[in-house]
PDB file of C-alpha atoms in Angstrom:
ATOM      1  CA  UNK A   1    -163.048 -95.593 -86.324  1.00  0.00           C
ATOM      2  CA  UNK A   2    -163.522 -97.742 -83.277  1.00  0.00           C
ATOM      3  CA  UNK A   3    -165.763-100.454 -83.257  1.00  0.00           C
ATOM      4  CA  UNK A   4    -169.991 -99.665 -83.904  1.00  0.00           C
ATOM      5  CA  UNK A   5    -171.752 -99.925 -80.014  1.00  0.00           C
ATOM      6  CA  UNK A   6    -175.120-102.616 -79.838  1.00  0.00           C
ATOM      7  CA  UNK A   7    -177.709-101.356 -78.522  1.00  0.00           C
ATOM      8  CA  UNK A   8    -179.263-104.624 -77.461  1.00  0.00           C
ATOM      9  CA  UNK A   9    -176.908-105.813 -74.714  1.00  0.00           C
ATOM     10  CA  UNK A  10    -178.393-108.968 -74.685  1.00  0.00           C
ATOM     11  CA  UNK A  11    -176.799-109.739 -78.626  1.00  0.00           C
ATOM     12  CA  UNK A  12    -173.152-108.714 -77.518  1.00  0.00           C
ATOM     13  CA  UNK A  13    -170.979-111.653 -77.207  1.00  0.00           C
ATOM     14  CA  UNK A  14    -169.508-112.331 -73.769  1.00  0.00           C
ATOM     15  CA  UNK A  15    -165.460-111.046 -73.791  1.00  0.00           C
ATOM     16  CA  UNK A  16    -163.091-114.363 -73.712  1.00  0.00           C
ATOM     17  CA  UNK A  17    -161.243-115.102 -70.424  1.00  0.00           C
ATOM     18  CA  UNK A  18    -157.869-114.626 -72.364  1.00  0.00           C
ATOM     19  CA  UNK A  19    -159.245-110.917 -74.494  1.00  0.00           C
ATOM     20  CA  UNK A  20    -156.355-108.581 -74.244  1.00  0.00           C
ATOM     21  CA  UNK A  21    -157.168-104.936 -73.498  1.00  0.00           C
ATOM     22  CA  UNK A  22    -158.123-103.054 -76.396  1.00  0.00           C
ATOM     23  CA  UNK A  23    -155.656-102.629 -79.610  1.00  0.00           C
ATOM     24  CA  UNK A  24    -153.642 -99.964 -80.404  1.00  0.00           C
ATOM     25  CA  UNK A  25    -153.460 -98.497 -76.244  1.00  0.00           C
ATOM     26  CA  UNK A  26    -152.727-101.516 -74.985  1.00  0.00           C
ATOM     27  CA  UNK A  27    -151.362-100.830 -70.983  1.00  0.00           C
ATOM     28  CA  UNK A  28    -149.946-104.103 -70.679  1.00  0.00           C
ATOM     29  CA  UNK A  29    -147.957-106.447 -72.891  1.00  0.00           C
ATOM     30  CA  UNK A  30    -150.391-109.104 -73.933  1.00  0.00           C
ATOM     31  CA  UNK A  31    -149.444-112.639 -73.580  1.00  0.00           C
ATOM     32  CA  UNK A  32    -147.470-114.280 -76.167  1.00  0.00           C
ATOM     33  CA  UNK A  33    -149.061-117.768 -77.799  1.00  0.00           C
ATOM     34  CA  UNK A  34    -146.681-120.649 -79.411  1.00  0.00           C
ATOM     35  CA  UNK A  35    -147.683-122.187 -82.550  1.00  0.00           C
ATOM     36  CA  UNK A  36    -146.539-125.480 -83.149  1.00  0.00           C
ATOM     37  CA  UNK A  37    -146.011-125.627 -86.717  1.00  0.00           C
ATOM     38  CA  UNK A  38    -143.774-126.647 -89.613  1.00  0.00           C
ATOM     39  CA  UNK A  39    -142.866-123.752 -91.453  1.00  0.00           C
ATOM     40  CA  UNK A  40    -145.148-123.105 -94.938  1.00  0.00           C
ATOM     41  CA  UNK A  41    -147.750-125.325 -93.832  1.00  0.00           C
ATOM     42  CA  UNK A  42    -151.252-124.037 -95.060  1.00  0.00           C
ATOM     43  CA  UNK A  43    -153.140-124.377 -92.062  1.00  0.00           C
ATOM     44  CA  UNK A  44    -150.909-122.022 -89.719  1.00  0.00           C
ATOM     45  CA  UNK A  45    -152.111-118.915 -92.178  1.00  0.00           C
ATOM     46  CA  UNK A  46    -155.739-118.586 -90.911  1.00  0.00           C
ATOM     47  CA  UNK A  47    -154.113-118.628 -87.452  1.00  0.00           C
ATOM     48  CA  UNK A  48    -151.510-116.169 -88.257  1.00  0.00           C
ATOM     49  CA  UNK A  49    -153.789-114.025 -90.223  1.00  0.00           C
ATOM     50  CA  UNK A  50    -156.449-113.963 -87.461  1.00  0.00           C
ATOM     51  CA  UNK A  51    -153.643-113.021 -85.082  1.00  0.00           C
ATOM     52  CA  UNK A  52    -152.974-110.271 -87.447  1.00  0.00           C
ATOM     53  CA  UNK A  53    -156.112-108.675 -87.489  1.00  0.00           C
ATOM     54  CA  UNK A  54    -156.957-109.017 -83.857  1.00  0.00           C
ATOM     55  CA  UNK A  55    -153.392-107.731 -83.113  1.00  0.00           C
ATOM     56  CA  UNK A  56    -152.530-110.756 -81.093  1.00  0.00           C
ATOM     57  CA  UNK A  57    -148.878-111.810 -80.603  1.00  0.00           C
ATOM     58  CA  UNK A  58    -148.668-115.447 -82.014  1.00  0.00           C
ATOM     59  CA  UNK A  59    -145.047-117.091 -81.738  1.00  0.00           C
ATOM     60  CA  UNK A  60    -144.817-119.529 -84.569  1.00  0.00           C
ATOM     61  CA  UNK A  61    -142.123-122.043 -84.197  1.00  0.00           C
ATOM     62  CA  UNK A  62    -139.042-121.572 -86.863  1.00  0.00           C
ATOM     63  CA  UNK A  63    -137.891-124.431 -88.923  1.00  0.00           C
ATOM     64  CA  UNK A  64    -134.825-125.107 -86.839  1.00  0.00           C
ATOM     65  CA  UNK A  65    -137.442-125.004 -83.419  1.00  0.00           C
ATOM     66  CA  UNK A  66    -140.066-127.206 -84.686  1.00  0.00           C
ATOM     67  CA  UNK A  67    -140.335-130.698 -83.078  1.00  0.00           C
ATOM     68  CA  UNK A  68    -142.679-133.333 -84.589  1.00  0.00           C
ATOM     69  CA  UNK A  69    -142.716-135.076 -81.535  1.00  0.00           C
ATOM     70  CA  UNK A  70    -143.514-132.712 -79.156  1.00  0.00           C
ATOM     71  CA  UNK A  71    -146.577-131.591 -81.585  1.00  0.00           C
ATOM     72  CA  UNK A  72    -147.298-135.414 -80.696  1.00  0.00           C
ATOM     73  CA  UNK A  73    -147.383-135.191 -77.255  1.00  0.00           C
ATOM     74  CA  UNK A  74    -149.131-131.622 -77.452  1.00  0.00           C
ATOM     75  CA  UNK A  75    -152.383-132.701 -79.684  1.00  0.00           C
ATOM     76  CA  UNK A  76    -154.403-135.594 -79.132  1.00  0.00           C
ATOM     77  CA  UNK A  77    -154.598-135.999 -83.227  1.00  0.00           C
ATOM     78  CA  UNK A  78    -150.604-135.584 -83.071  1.00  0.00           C
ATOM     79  CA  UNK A  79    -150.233-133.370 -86.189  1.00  0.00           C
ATOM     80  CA  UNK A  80    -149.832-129.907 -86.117  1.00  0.00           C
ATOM     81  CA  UNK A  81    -150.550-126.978 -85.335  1.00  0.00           C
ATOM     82  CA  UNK A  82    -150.708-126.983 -81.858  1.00  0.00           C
ATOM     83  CA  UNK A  83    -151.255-123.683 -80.254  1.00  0.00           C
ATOM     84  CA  UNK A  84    -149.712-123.416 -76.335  1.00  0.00           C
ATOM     85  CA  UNK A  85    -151.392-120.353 -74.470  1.00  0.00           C
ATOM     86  CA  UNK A  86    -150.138-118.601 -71.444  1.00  0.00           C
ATOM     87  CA  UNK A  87    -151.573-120.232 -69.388  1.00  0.00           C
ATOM     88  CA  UNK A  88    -150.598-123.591 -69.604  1.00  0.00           C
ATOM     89  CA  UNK A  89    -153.951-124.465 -72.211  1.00  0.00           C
ATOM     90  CA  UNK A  90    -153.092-126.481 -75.617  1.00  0.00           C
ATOM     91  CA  UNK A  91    -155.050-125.970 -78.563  1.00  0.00           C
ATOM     92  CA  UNK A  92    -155.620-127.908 -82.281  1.00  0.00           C
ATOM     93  CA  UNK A  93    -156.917-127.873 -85.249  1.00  0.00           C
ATOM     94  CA  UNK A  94    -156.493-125.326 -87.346  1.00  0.00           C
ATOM     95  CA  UNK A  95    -159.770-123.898 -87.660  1.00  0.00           C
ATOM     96  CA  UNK A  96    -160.635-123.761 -84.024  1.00  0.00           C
ATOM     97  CA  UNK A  97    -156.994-122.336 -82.983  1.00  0.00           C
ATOM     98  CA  UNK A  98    -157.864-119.470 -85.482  1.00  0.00           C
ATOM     99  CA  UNK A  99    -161.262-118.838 -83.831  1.00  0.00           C
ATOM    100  CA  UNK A 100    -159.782-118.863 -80.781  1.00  0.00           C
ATOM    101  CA  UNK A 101    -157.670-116.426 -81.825  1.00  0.00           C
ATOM    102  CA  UNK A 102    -160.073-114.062 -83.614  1.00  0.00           C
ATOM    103  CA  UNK A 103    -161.832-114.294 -79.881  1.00  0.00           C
ATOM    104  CA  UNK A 104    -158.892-113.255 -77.534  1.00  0.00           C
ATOM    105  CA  UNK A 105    -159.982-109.737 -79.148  1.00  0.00           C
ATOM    106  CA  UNK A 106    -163.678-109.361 -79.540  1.00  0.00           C
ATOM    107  CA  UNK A 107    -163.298-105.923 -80.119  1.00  0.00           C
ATOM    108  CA  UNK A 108    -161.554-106.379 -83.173  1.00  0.00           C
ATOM    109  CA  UNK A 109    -164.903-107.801 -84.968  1.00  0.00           C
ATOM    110  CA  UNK A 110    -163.441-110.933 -86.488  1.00  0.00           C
ATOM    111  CA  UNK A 111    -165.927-113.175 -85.239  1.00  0.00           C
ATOM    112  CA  UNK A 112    -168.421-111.212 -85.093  1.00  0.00           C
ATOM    113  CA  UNK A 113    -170.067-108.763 -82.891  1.00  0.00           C
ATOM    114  CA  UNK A 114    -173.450-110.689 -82.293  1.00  0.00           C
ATOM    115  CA  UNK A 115    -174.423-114.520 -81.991  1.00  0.00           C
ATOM    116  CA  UNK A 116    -176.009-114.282 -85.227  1.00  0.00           C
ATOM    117  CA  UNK A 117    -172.938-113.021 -86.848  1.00  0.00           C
ATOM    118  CA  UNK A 118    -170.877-115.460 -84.835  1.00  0.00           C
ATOM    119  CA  UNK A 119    -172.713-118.067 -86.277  1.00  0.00           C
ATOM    120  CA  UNK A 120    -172.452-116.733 -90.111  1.00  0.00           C
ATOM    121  CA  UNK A 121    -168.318-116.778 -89.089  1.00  0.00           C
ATOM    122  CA  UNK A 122    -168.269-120.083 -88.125  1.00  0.00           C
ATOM    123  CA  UNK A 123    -170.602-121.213 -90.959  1.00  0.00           C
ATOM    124  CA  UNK A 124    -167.767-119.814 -93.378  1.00  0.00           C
ATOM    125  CA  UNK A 125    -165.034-120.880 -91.429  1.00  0.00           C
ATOM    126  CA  UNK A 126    -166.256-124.665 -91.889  1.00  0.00           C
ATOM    127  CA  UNK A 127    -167.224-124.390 -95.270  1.00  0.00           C
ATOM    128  CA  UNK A 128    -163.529-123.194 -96.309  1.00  0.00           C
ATOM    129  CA  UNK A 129    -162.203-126.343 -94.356  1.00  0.00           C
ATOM    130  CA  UNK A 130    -164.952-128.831 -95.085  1.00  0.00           C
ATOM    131  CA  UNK A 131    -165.399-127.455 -99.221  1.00  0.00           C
ATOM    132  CA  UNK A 132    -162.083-125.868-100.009  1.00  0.00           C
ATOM    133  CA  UNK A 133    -159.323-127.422 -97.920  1.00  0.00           C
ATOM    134  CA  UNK A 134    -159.887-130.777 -98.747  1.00  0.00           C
ATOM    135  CA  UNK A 135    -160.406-130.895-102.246  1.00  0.00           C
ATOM    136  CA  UNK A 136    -157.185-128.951-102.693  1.00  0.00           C
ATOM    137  CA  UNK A 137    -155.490-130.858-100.583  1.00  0.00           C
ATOM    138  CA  UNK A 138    -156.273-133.547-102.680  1.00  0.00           C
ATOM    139  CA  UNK A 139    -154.835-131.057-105.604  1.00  0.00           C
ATOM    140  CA  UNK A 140    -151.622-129.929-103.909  1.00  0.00           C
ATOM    141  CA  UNK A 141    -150.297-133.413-102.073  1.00  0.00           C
ATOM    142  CA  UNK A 142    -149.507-135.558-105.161  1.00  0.00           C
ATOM    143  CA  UNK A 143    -147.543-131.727-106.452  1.00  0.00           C
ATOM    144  CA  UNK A 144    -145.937-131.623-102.880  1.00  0.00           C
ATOM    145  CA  UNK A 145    -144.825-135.233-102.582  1.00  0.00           C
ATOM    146  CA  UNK A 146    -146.872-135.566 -99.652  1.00  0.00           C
ATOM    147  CA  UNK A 147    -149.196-138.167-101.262  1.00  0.00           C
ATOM    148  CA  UNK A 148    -149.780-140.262-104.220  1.00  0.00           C
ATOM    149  CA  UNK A 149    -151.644-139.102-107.580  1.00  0.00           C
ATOM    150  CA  UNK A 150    -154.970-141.074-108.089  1.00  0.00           C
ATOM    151  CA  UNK A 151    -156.959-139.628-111.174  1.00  0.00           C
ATOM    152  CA  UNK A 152    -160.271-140.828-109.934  1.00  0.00           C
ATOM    153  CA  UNK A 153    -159.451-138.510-106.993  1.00  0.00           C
ATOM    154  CA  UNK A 154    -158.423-135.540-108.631  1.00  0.00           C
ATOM    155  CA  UNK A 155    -161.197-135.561-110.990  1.00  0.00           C
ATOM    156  CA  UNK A 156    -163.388-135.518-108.188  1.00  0.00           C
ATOM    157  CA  UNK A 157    -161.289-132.974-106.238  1.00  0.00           C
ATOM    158  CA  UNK A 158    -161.297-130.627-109.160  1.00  0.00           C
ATOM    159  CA  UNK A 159    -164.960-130.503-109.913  1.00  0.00           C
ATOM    160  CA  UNK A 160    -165.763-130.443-105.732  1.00  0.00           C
ATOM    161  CA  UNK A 161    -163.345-127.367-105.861  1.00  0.00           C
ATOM    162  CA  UNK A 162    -165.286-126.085-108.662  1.00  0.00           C
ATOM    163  CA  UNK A 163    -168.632-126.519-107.315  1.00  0.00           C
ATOM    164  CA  UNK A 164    -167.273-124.791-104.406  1.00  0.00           C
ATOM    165  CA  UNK A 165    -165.875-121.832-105.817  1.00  0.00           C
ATOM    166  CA  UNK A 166    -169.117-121.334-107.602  1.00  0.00           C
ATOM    167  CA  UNK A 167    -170.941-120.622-104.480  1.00  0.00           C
ATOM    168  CA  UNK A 168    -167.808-117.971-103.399  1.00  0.00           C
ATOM    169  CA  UNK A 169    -168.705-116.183-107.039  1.00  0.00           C
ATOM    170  CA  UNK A 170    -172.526-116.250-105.830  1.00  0.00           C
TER     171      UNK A 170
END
């Protein structure tokens, strides 16, 4: 089933200048997007699994491609991901590649198909970076080797996880 019409045209979300025509009959090959992005790092998946549902075709770099520096010289905060469009645009931050993403197709629904609902999207969107993200970064870095182990902080990190997951089970 295709996508549920508004009546109200006034609550529809204006298309994106890069929207592809409409998934599966696509009459054109869409344009192809490079992520910048070591391979297994957490923050690529939202992107990838946006892409995913939106059927957008997402290039992300291999572990043999991937250049630290050029992710440098591509985002102003100089870590990746870094997402290159077609036309010459370059993206960052995880969260607002993958909205970006989820709004190439608006007909796909991912962000919602009204302003209120766009809203609700983003509202969840931050929450999972602001509430989950961090605290389990602070979790997974000491594991990783990508940071020292401070109790105080993982204490902290646990019961913020914690608290957040409570209001997921809510």
């Amino acid at each position: 089933p295709g996508p549920t019409k508004r009546k109200d045209p006034d609550d529809k979300i204006p298309p994106h200048p890069h929207t592809a025509p409409p998934h599966p009959t696509m009459s054109s090959a869409p344009p192809s997007y490079t992520l910048h992005v070591p391979p297994g790092n957490f923050r690529a998946f939202k992107i990838l699994i946006a892409a995913e549902y939106c059927g957008v075709d997402i290039v992300a770099t291999t572990a043999a491609a991937f250049d630290p520096d050029a992710v440098k010289s591509l985002s102003p905060s100089g870590r990746a991901p870094a997402l290159s469009c077609p036309d010459g645009t370059v993206l960052f931050d995880s969260g607002s590649i993958a909205k970006f993403v989820g709004k190439i197709r608006c007909d796909a629904g991912l962000m919602g198909r009204s302003l209120g609902e766009s809203a609700t999207v983003d509202a969840w969107v931050d929450f999972v970076a602001n509430e989950l993200e961090v605290p389990c970064s602070v979790l997974v870095y000491p594991v990783i080797g990508s940071a020292p182990f401070h109790k105080a902080a993982h204490e902290a990190a646990t019961e913020d996880l914690k608290s957040a997951l409570k209001v997921l089970d809510e």
